[in-house]
Tab-separated table of C-alpha atoms and ligand atoms in Angstrom:
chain	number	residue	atom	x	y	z
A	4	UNK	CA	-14.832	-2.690	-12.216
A	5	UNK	CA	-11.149	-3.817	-12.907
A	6	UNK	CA	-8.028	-3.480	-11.011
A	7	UNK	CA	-4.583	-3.386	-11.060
A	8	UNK	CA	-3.108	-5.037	-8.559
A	9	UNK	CA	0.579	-4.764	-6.840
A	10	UNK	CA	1.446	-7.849	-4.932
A	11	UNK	CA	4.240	-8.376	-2.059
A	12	UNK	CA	5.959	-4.934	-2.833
A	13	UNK	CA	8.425	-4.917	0.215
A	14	UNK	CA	9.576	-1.579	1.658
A	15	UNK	CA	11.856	-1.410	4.526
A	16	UNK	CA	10.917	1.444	7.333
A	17	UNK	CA	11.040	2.217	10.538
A	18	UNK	CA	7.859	0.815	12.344
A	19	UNK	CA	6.681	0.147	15.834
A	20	UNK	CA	5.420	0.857	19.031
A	21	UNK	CA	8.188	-0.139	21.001
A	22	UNK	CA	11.234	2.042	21.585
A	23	UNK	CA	14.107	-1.167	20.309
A	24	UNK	CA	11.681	-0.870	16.851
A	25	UNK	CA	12.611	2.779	16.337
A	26	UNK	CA	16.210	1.794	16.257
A	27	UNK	CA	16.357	0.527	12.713
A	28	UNK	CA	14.138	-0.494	9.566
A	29	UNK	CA	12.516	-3.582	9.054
A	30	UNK	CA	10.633	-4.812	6.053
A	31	UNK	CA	6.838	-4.758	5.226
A	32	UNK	CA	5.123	-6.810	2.882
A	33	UNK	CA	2.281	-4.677	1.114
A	34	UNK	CA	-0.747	-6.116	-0.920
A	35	UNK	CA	-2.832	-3.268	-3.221
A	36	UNK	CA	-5.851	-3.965	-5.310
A	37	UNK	CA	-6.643	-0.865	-7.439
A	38	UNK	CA	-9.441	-0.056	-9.323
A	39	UNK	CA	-9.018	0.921	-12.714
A	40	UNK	CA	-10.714	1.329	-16.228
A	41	UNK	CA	-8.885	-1.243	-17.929
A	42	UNK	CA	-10.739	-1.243	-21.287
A	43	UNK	CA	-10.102	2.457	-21.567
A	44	UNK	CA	-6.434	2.042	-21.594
A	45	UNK	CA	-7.011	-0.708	-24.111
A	46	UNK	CA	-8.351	1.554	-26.529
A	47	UNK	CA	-5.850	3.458	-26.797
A	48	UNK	CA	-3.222	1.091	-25.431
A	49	UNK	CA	-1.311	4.091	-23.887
A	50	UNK	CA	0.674	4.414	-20.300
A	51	UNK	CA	-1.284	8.030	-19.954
A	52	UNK	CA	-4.749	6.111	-20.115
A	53	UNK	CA	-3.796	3.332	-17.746
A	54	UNK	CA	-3.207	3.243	-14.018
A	55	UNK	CA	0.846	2.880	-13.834
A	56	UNK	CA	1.384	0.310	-11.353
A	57	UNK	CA	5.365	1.376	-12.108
A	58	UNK	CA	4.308	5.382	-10.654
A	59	UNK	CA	1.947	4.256	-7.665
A	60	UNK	CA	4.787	1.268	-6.591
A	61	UNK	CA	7.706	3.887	-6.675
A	62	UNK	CA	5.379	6.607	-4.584
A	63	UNK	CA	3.593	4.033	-2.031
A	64	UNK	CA	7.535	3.488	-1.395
A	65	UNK	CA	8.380	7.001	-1.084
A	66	UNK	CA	5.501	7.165	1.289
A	67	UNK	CA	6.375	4.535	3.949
A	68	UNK	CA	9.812	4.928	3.489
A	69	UNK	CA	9.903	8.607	4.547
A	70	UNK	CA	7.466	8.479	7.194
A	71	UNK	CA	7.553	7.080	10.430
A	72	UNK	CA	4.777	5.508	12.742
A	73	UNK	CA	3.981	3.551	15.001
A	74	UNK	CA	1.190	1.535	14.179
A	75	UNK	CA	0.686	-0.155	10.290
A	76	UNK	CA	-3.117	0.776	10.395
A	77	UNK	CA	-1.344	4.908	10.063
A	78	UNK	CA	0.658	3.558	7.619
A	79	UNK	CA	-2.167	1.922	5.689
A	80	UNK	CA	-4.134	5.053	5.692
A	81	UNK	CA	-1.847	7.621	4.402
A	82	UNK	CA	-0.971	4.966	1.410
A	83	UNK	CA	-4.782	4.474	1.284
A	84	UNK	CA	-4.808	8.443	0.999
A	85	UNK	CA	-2.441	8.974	-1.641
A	86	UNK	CA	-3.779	6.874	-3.871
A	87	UNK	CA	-7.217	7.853	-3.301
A	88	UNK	CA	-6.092	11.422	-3.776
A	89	UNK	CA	-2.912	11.915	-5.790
A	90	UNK	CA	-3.954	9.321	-8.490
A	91	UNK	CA	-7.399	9.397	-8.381
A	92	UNK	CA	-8.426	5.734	-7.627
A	93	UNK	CA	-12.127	5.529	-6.294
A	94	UNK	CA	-11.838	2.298	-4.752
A	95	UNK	CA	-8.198	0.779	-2.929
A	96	UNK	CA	-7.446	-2.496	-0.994
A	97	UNK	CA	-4.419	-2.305	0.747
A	98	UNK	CA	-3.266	-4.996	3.242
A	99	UNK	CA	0.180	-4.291	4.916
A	100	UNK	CA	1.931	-7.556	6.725
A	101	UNK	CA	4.426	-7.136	9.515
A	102	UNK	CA	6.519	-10.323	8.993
A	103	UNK	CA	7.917	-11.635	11.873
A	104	UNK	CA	6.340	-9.070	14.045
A	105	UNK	CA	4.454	-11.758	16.300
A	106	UNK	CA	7.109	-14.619	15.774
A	107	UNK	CA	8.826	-16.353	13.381
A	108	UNK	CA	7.309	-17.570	9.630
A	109	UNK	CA	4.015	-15.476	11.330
A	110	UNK	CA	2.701	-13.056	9.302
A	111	UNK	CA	0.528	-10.145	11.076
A	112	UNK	CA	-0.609	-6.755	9.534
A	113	UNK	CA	-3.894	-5.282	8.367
A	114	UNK	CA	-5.919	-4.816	5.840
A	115	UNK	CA	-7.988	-1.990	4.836
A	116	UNK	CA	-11.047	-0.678	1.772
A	117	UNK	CA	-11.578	2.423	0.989
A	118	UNK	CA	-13.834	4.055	-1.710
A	119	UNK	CA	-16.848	2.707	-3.375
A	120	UNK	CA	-16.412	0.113	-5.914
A	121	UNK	CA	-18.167	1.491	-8.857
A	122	UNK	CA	-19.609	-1.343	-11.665
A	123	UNK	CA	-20.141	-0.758	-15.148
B	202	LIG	N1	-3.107	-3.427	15.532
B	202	LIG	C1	-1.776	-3.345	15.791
B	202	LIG	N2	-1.237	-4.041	16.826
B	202	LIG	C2	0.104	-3.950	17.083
B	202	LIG	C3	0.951	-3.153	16.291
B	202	LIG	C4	0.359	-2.426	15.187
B	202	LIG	O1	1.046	-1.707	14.438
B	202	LIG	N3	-0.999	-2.548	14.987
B	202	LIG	N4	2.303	-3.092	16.546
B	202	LIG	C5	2.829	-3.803	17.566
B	202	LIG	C6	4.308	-3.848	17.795
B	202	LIG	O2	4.973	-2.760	17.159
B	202	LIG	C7	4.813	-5.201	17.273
B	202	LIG	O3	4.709	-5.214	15.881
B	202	LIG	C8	6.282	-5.448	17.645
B	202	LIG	O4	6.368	-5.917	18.931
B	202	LIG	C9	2.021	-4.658	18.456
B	202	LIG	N5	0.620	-4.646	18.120
């Protein structure tokens, strides 16, 4: 199994359990391994046959930009659920950090899997 991977895409959202944290955005740092047929977008070396890191980047922002919560693990599973569902992907890695959220220079977040990851 391949992947395509998106590494510290940072989208600024409102985020938090505590009331001063609904107030205004603050940036998280996501982290998304994807799985993906790499060879068969080789073949034909075509955007339609390959999973567009440039499409799920733009709508993983859309989603945590327009939603609020309170906790990052609801966040991570509704990005988790997107991709799984809206572009297909059988197996996702997605680890959100929280920078600051503990102290500064501390990064905090989570990381979740879901799917199986399916060999050749
Ligand atoms: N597992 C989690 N723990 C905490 C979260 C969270 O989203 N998931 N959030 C907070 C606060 O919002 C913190 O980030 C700011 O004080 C605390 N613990």
């Amino acid at each position: 199994m391949d992947t395509v991977f998106i590494r510290g895409l940072r989208v600024d959202t409102v985020i938090g359990i505590h009331d001063w944290e609904k107030a205004q955005p603050r940036p998280l740092i996501l982290d998304l391994e994807l799985a993906t047929d790499a060879a068969r977008a080789a073949a034909t070396d075509h955007i339609d046959d390959a999973l567009d890191y440039d499409a799920v980047a733009r709508r993983i922002r859309r989603e945590v930009t327009d939603n609020r919560a309170e906790l990052i693990e609801t966040l991570a599973e509704r990005c988790a659920t997107v991709l799984r569902e809206e572009f297909g992907i059988p197996w996702v890695r997605l680890r959100i950090n929280k920078p600051g959220a503990i102290g500064v220079d501390i990064d905090v977040g989570v990381e979740i899997e879901r799917g199986s990851r399916q060999n050749d």
